Coordinates of C-alpha atoms and ligand atoms in Angstrom, one line a residue:
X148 CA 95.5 -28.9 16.0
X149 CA 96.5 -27.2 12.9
X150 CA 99.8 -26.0 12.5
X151 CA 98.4 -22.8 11.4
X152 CA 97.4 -21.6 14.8
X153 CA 98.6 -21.1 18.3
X154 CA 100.8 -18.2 16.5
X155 CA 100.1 -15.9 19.5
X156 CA 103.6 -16.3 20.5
X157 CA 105.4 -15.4 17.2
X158 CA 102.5 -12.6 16.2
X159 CA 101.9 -9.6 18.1
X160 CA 98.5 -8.4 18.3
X161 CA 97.4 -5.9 15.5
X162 CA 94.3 -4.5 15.1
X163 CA 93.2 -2.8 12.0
X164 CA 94.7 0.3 10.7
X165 CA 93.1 3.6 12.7
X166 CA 92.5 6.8 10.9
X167 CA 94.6 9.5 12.4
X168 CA 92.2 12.0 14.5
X169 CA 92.8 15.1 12.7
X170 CA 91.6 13.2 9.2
X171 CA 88.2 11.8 11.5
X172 CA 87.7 15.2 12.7
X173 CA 86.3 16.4 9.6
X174 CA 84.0 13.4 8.1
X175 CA 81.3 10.8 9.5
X176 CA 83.4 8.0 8.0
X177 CA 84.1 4.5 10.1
X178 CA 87.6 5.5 12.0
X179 CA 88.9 1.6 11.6
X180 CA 89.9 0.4 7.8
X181 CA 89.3 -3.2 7.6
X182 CA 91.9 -5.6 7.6
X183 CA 93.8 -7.1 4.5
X184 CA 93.2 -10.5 3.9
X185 CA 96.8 -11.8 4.9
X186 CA 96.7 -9.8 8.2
X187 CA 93.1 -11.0 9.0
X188 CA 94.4 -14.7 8.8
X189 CA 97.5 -13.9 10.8
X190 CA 95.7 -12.4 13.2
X191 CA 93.1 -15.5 13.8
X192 CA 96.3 -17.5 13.6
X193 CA 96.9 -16.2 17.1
X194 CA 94.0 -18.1 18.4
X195 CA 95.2 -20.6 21.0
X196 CA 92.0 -23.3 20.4
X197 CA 91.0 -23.7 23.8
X198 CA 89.5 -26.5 25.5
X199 CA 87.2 -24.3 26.8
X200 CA 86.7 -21.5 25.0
X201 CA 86.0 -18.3 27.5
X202 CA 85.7 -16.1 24.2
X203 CA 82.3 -18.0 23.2
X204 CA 81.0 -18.0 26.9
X205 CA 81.5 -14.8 27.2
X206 CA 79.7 -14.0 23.9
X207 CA 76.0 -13.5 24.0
X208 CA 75.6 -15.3 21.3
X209 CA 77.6 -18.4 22.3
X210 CA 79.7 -17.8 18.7
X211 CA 81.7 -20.8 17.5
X212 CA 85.0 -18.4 17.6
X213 CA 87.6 -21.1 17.7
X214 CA 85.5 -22.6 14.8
X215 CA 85.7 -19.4 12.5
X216 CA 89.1 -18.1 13.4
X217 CA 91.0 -21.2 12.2
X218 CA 89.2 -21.8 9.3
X219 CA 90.0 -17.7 8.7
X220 CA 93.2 -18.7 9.8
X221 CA 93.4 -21.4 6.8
X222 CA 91.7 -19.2 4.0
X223 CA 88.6 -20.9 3.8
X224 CA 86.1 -17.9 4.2
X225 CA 83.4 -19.1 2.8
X226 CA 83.1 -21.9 5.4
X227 CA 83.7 -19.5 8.3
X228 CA 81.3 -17.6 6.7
X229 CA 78.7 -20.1 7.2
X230 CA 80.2 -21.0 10.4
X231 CA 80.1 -17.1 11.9
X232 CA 76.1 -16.6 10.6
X233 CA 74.9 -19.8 11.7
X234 CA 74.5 -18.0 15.5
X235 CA 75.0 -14.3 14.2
X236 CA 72.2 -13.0 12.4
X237 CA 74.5 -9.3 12.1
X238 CA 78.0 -10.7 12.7
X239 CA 79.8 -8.0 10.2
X240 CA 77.4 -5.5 13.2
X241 CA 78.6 -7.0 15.7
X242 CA 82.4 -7.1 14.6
X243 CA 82.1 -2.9 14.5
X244 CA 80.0 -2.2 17.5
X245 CA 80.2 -4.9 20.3
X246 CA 82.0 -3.6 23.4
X247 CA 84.6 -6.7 22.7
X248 CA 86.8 -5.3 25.9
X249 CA 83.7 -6.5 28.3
X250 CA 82.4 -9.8 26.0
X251 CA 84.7 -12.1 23.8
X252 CA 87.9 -10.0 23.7
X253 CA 87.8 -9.2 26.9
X254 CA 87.7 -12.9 28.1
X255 CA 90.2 -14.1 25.8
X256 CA 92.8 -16.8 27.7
X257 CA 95.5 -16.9 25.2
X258 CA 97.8 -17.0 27.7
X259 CA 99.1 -14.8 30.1
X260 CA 101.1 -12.0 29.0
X261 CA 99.8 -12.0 25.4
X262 CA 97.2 -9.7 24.5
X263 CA 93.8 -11.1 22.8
X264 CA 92.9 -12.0 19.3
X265 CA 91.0 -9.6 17.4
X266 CA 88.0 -11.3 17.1
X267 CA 85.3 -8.6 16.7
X268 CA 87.6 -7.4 13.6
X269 CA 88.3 -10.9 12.2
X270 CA 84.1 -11.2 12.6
X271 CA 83.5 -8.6 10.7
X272 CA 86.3 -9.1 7.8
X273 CA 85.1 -12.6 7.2
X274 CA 81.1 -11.1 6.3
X275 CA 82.7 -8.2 4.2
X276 CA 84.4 -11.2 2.7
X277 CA 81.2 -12.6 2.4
X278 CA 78.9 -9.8 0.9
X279 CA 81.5 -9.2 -1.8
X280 CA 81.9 -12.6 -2.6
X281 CA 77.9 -12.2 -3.1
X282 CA 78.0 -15.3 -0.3
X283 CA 75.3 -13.4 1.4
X284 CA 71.9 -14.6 0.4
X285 CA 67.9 -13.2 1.4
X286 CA 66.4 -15.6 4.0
X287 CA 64.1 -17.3 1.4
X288 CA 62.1 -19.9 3.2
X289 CA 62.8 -24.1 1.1
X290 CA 58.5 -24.0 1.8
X291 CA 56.4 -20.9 2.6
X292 CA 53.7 -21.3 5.4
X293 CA 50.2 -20.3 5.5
X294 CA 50.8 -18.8 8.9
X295 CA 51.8 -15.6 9.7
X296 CA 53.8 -12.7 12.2
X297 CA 53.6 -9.4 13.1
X298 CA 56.6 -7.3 14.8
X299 CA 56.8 -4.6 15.8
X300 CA 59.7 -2.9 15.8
X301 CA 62.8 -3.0 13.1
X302 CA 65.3 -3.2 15.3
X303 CA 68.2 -5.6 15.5
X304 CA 65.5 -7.6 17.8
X305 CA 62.9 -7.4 15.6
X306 CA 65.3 -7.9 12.0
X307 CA 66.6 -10.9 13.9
X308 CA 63.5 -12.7 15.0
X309 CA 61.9 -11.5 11.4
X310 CA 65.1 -13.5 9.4
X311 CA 64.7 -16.5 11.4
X312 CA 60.8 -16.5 10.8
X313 CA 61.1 -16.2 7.3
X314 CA 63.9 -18.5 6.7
X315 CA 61.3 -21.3 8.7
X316 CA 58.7 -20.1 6.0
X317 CA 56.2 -17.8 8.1
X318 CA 54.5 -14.5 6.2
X319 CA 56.6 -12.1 8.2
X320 CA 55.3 -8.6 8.7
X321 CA 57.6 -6.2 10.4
X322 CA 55.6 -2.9 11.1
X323 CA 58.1 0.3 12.7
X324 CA 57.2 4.2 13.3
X325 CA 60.6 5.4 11.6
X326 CA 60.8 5.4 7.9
X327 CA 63.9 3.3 7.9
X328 CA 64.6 0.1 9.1
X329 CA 67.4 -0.7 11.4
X330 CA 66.2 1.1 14.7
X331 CA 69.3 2.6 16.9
X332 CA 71.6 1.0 14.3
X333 CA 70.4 3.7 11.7
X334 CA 69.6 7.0 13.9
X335 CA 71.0 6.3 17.0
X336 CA 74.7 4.9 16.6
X337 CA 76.8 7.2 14.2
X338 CA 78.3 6.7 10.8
X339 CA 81.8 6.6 12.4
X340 CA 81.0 3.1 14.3
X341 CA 78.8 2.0 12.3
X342 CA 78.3 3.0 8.8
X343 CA 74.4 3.1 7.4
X344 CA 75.1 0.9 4.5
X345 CA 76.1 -1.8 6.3
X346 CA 72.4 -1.8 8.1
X347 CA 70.4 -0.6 4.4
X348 CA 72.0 -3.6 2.6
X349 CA 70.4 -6.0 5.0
X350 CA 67.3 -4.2 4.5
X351 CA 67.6 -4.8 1.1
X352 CA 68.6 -8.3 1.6
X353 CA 65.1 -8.9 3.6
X354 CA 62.8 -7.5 1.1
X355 CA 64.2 -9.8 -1.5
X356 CA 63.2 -12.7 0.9
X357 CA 59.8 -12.0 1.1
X358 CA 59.8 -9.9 4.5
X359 CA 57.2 -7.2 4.6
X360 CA 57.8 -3.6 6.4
X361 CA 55.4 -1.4 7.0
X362 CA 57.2 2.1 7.9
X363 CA 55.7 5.1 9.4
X364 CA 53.4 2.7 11.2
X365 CA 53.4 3.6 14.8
X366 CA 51.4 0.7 16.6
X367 CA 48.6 2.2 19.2
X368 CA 48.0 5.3 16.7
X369 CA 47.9 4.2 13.2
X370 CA 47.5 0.7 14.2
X371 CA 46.4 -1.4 17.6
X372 CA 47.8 -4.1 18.9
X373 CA 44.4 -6.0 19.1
X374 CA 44.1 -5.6 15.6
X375 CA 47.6 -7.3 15.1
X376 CA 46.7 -10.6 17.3
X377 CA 43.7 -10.6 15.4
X378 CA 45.5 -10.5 11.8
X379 CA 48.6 -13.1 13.0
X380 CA 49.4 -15.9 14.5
X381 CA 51.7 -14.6 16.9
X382 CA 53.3 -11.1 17.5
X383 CA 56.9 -10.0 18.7
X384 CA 57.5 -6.9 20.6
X385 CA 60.5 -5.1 20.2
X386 CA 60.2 -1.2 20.3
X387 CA 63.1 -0.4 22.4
X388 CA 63.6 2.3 25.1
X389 CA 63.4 5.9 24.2
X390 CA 62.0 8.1 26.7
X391 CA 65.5 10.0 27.8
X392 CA 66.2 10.1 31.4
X393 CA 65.9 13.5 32.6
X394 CA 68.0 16.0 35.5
X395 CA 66.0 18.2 37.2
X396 CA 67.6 21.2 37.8
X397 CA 67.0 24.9 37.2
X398 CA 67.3 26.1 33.5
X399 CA 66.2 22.7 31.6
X400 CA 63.8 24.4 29.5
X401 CA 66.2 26.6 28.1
X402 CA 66.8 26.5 24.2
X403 CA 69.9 25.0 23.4
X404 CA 69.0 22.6 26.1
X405 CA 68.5 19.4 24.3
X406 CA 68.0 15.5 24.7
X407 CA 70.9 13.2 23.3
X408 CA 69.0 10.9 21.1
X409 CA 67.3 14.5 19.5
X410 CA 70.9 15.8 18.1
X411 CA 72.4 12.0 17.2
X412 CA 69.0 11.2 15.0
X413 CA 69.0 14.8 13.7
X414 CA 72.8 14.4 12.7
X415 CA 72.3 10.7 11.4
X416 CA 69.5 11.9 9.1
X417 CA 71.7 14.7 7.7
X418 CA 74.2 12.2 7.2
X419 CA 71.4 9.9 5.1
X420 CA 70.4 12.9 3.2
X421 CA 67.3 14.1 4.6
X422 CA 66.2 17.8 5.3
X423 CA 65.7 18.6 8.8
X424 CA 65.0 21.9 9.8
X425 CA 65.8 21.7 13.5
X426 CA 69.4 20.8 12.0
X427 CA 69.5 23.2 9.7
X428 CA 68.4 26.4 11.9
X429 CA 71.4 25.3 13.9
X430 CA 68.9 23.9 16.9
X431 CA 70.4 20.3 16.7
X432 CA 74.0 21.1 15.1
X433 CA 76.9 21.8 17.0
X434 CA 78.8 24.2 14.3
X435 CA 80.8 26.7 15.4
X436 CA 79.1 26.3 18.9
X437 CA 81.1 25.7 22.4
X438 CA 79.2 21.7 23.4
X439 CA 78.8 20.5 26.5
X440 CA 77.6 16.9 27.0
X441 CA 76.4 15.7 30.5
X442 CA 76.7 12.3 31.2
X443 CA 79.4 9.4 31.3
X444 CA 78.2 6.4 29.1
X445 CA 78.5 5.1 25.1
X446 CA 75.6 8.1 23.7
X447 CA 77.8 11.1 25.7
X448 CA 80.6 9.7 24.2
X449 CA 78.5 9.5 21.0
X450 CA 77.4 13.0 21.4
X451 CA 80.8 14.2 21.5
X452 CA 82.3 12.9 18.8
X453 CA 79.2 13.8 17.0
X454 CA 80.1 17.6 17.9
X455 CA 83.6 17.2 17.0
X456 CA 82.6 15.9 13.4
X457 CA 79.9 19.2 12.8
X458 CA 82.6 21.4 13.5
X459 CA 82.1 22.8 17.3
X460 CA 84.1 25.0 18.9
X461 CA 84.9 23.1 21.9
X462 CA 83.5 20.1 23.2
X463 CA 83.0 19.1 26.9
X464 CA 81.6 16.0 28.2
X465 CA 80.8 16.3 32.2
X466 CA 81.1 13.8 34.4
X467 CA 80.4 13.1 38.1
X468 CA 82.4 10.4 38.8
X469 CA 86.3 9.7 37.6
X470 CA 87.7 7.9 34.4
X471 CA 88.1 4.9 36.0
X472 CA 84.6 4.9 37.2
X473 CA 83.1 5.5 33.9
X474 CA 80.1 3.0 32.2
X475 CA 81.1 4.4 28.7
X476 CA 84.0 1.8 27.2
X477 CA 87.3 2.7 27.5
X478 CA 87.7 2.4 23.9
X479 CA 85.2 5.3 22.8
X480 CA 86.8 7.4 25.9
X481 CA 90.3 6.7 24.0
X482 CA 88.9 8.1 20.6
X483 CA 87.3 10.8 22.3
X484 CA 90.2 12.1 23.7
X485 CA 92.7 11.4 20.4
X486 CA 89.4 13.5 18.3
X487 CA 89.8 16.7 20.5
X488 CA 87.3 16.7 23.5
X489 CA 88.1 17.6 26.9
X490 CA 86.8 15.6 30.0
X491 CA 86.0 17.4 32.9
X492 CA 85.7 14.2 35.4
X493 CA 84.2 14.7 39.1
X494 CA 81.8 17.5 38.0
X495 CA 77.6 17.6 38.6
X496 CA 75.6 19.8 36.6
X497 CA 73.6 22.0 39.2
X498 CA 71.7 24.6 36.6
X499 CA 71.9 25.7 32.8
X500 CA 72.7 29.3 33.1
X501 CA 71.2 31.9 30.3
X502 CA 69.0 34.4 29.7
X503 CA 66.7 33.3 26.8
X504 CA 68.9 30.3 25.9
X505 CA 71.4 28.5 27.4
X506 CA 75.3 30.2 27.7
X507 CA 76.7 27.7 30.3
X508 CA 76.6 24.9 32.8
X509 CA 77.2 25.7 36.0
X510 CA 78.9 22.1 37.6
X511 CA 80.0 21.2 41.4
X512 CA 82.8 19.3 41.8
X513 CA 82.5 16.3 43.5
X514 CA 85.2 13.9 45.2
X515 CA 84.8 9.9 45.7
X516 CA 83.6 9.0 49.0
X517 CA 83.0 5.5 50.8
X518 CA 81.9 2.3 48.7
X519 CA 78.4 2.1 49.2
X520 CA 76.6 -1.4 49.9
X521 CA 77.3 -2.4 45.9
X522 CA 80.9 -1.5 46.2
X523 CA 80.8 1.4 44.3
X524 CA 82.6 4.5 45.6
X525 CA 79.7 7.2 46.2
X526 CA 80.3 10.9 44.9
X527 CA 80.4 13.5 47.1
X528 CA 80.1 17.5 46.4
X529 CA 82.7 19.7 47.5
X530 CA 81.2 22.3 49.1
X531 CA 82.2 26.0 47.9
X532 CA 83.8 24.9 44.1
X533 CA 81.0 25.5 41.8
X534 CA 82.1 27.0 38.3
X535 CA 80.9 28.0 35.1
X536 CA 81.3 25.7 31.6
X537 CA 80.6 27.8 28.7
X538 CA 77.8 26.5 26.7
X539 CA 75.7 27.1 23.6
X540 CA 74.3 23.7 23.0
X541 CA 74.0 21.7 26.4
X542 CA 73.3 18.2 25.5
X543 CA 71.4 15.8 28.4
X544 CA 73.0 11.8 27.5
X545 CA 71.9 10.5 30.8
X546 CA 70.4 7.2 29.8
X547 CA 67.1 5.8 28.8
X548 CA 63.6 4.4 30.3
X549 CA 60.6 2.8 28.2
X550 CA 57.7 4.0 27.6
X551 CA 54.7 3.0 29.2
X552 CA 54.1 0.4 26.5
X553 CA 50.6 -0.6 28.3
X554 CA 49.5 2.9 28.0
X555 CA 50.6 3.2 24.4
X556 CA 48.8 0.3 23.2
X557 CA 45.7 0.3 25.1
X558 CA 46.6 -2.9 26.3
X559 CA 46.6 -2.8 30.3
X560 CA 46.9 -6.8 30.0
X561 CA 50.8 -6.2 29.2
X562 CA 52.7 -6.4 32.6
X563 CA 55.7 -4.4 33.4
X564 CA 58.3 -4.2 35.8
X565 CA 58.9 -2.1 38.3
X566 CA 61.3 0.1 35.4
X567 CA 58.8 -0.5 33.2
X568 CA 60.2 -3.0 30.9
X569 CA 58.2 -5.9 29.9
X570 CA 57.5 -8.7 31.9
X571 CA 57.7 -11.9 29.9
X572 CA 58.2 -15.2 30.6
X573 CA 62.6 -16.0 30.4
X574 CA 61.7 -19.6 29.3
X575 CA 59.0 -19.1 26.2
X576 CA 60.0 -14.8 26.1
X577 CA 56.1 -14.5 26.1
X578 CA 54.4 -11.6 27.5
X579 CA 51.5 -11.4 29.8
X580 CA 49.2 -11.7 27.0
X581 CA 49.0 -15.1 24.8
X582 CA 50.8 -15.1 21.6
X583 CA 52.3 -11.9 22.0
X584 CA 56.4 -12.2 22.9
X585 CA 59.0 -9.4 23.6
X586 CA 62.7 -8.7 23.6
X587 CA 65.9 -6.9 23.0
X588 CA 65.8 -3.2 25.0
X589 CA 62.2 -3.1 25.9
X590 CA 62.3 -6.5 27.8
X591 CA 66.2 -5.5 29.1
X592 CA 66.4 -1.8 29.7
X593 CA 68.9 0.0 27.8
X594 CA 71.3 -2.7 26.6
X595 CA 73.2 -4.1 23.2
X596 CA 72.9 -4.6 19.7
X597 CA 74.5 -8.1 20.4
X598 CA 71.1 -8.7 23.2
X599 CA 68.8 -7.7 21.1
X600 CA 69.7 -9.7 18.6
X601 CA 70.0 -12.9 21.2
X602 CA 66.4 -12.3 22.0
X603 CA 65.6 -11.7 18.5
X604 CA 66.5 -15.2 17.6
X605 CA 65.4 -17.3 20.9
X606 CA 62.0 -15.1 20.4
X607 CA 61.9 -16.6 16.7
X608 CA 62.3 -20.3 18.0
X609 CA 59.7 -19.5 20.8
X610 CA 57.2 -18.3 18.5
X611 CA 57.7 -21.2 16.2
X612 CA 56.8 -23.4 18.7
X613 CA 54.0 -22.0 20.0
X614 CA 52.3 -21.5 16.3
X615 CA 52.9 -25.0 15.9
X616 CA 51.6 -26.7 18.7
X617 CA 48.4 -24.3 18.1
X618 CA 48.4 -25.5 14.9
X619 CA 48.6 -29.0 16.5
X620 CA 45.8 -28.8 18.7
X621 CA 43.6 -27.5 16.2
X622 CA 43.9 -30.3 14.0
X623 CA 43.3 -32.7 16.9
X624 CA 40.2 -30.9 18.0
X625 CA 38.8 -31.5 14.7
Ligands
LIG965 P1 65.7 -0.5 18.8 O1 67.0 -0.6 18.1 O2 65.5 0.7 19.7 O3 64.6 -0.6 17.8 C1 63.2 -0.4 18.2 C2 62.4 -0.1 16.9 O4 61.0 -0.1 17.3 C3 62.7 1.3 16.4 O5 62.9 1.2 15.0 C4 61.4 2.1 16.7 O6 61.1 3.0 15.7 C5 60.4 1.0 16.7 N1 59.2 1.3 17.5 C6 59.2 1.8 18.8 N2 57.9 2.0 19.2 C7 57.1 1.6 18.1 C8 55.7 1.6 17.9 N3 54.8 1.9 18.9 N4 55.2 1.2 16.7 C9 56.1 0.8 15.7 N5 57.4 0.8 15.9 C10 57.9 1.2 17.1 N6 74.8 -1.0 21.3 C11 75.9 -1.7 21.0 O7 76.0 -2.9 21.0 N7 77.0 -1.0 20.6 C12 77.0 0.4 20.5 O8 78.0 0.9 20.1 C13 75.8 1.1 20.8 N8 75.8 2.4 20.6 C14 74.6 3.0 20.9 C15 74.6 4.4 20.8 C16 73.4 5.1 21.0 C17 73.4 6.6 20.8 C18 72.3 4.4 21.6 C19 71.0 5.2 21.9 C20 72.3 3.0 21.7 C21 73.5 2.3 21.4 N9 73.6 1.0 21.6 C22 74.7 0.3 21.2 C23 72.4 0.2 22.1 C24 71.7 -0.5 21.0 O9 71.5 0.3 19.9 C25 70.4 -1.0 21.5 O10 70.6 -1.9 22.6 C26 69.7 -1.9 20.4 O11 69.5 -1.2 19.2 C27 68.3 -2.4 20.9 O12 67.6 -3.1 19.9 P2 66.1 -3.2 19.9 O13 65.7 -4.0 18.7 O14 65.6 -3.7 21.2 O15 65.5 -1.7 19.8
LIG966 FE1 82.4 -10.7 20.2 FE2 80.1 -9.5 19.8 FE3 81.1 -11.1 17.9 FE4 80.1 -12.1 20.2 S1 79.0 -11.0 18.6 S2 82.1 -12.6 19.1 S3 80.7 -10.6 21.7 S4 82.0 -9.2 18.7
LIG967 FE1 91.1 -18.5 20.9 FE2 91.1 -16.6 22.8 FE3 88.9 -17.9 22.3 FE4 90.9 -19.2 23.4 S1 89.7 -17.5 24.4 S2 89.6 -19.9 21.8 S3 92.6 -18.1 22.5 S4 89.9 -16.5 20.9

């Protein structure tokens, strides 16, 4: 064992530096600085090298953590550079937007007492370390293959699966409806977790290797999926979930009423530099207005912080159950609270109120009841204490569901789950229909960056296979 680590004793946890709230009010800026060379070894000195290593079970992407935290730990960044890509195709991604409390972090055995190393910050210093150090290369392939992909979808499931194609030599095509690529990671999750030239550099990155994106290409309208299969070898599906969950109640249709991922992608294109009108006639931008968010997980929390940044008036975020009860990480909750917003826990919308656009939210409060067959404690309304939230942009972050992808495709062939995810095979990630695989959210539900890259990548190995061993039994049938 190096005499570097097992420093947890002598070194207290530090985490990187934290903008003070009032300074993150007013910009779209990442809220964490990153951390100075010195601290960022001192701080993987901590790592206690475990036998077993709960960190790396615990990550999605089975991580060599030990691996790259002492060789951090010893200065020698460009080998945990190669050592923190070789099962991270986004790691410096990753290190900013993993929910570390629930994976690695939150699983870290350093001993009791002692709080955990910093791994999703040390992650992401040793790429920065990396990209400056111009250690970062394009995924060029050592000998380029006559076969070729198509995915659909430039997500970090389809980026993944497309780097580890191209780097094996395939003609990678990557075809996506958005005129960016990057998926959620460029108009879903906001600048301050995740700033968008961290995801355009990659883009960059895989157009020097050879990969090929075709933008404002939405596949069953400019494009079918038939005509795909016929084209390539083999396709990936990763289009993500996007049809937002809805509330029924009275008042929906009011303007001023609007879905989550509507404001975040109208704010995130401001933020890029585009023009959009529903932003600028104030539809989808919070100035000045008093914001209430409904709903409990990551976007509400999202959404809020989003509000604070465009200068609202006051900013709610309504929730049914209690803090302790919440899905959204405790973390984002934390910043939340330090940038301004108020949480109005046990609270169910019932209607928006207005007359010709919304004015308020009119809530119940509810109290915790009996744990229900899953454990969880059910919510219960108290009858008689129904009130008013004032409210001229109500925004609706209650989760998401998939499209009906058959539907959209024209492809009944592609079998979904009762959600309406796709079915695929877990072994060989394969759909219902031959050559055609799927992952990340679409496969999933709603899930992570850190997932969808994990299918991204087993999807790639999957696909490999199966092109050759077609390749295979075409030259034997000859
Ligand atoms: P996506 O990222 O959704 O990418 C799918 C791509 O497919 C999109 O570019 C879309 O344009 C394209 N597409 C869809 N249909 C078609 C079609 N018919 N033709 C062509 N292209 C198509 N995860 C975290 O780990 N940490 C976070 O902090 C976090 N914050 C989040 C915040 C918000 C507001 C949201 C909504 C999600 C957040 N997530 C977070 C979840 C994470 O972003 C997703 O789990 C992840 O992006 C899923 O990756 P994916 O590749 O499956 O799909
Ligand atoms: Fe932790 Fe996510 Fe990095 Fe895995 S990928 S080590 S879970 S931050
Ligand atoms: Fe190091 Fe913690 Fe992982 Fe153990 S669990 S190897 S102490 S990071």
């Amino acid at each position: 064992m190096a005499e570097k680590m097992l420093q947890f004793v002598r070194l207290a946890q530090q985490t990187p530096d934290k903008r003070e709230a009032a300074a993150r009010r007013t910009d779209f800026n990442e809220i964490y600085s990153r951390f100075e060379p010195a601290r960022a070894a001192e701080q993987a000195s901590r790592c206690s090298q475990c036998g077993v290593p709960f960190c790396q079970v615990h990550c999605p992407l089975n991580n060599n953590i030990p691996d790259w935290l002492k060789l951090t730990a010893e200065g020698r960044m460009e080998e945990a550079y190669e050592v923190a890509s070789a099962t991270n195709t986004f790691p410096e991604i990753c290190g900013r937007v993993c929910p570390q409390d629930r994976l690695c972090e939150g699983n870290c055995v350093i001993e009791k007492g002692f709080d955990s190393v910093t791994i999703g910050s040390v992650e992401k210093h040793i790429v920065e370390t990396a990209f400056e150090n111009g250690w970062v290369k394009p995924p060029t392939p050592r000998v380029e293959l006559a076969q070729s992909v198509a995915i659909i979808g430039a997500g970090p499931a389809g980026l993944a699966a497309a780097e580890r194609l191209r780097v094996r030599g395939y003609q990678v095509h990557v075809y996506d409806r958005y005129d960016r690529v990057g998926g959620l990671m460029i108009y879903g999750i906001p600048n301050f977790k995740l700033e968008k030239d961290v995801v355009l550099r990659r883009w960059k990155q895989y157009e020097a290797g050879g990969i090929q994106f075709h933008l404002n290409m939405e596949i069953g309208r400019d494009i079918t999926l038939a005509h795909l299969r016929e084209k390539h070898d083999a396709v990936f599906i990763a289009t993500g979930v996007y049809k937002a969950r809805d509330i029924a109640i009275p008042g929906s249709e009011l303007p001023g009423v609007v879905a989550a991922l509507d404001y975040l992608t109208a704010s995130n294109r401001d933020n890029l530099g585009d023009r959009v009108p529903a932003f600028e006639d104030g539809s989808l931008n919070a100035r000045g207005k008093h914001v209430v968010v409904i709903g409990g997980g990551d976007t509400a929390m999202d959404c809020v912080r989003t509000a604070v940044r465009q200068g609202a008036a006051s900013v709610a975020c309504l929730y049914r159950r209690d803090r302790a009860n919440m899905p959204g990480s405790m973390r984002e909750v934390n910043n939340a609270e330090e940038e301004g917003v108020r949480f109005v826990w046990l609270s169910a919308p019932e209607s928006f109120e207005g007359a010709g656009k919304v004015a308020g939210v009119r809530a119940t409060r509810m109290h915790l009841g009996l744990p229900d067959a899953t454990g969880r404690q059910q919510v219960e309304p108290i009858a008689g204490s129904s009130f008013i939230q004032k409210a001229d942009l109500a925004i609706k972050a209650l989760g998401f569901d998939p499209e009906d992808l058959p539907r959209a495709f024209g492809e009944e062939a592609l079998a979904v789950s009762r959600w309406g995810t796709l079915k695929v095979d877990h072994k060989t990630m394969m759909t219902a229909m031959e050559g055609v695989f799927a992952g990340g959210d679409i496969v999933r539900g709603a899930s992570l960056v850190v997932w969808g890259i994990r299918d991204g990548r087993d999807a790639a190995e999957q696909m490999h296979l199966y092109i050759q061993h077609k390749a295979a039994m075409a030259l034997a049938a000859e």
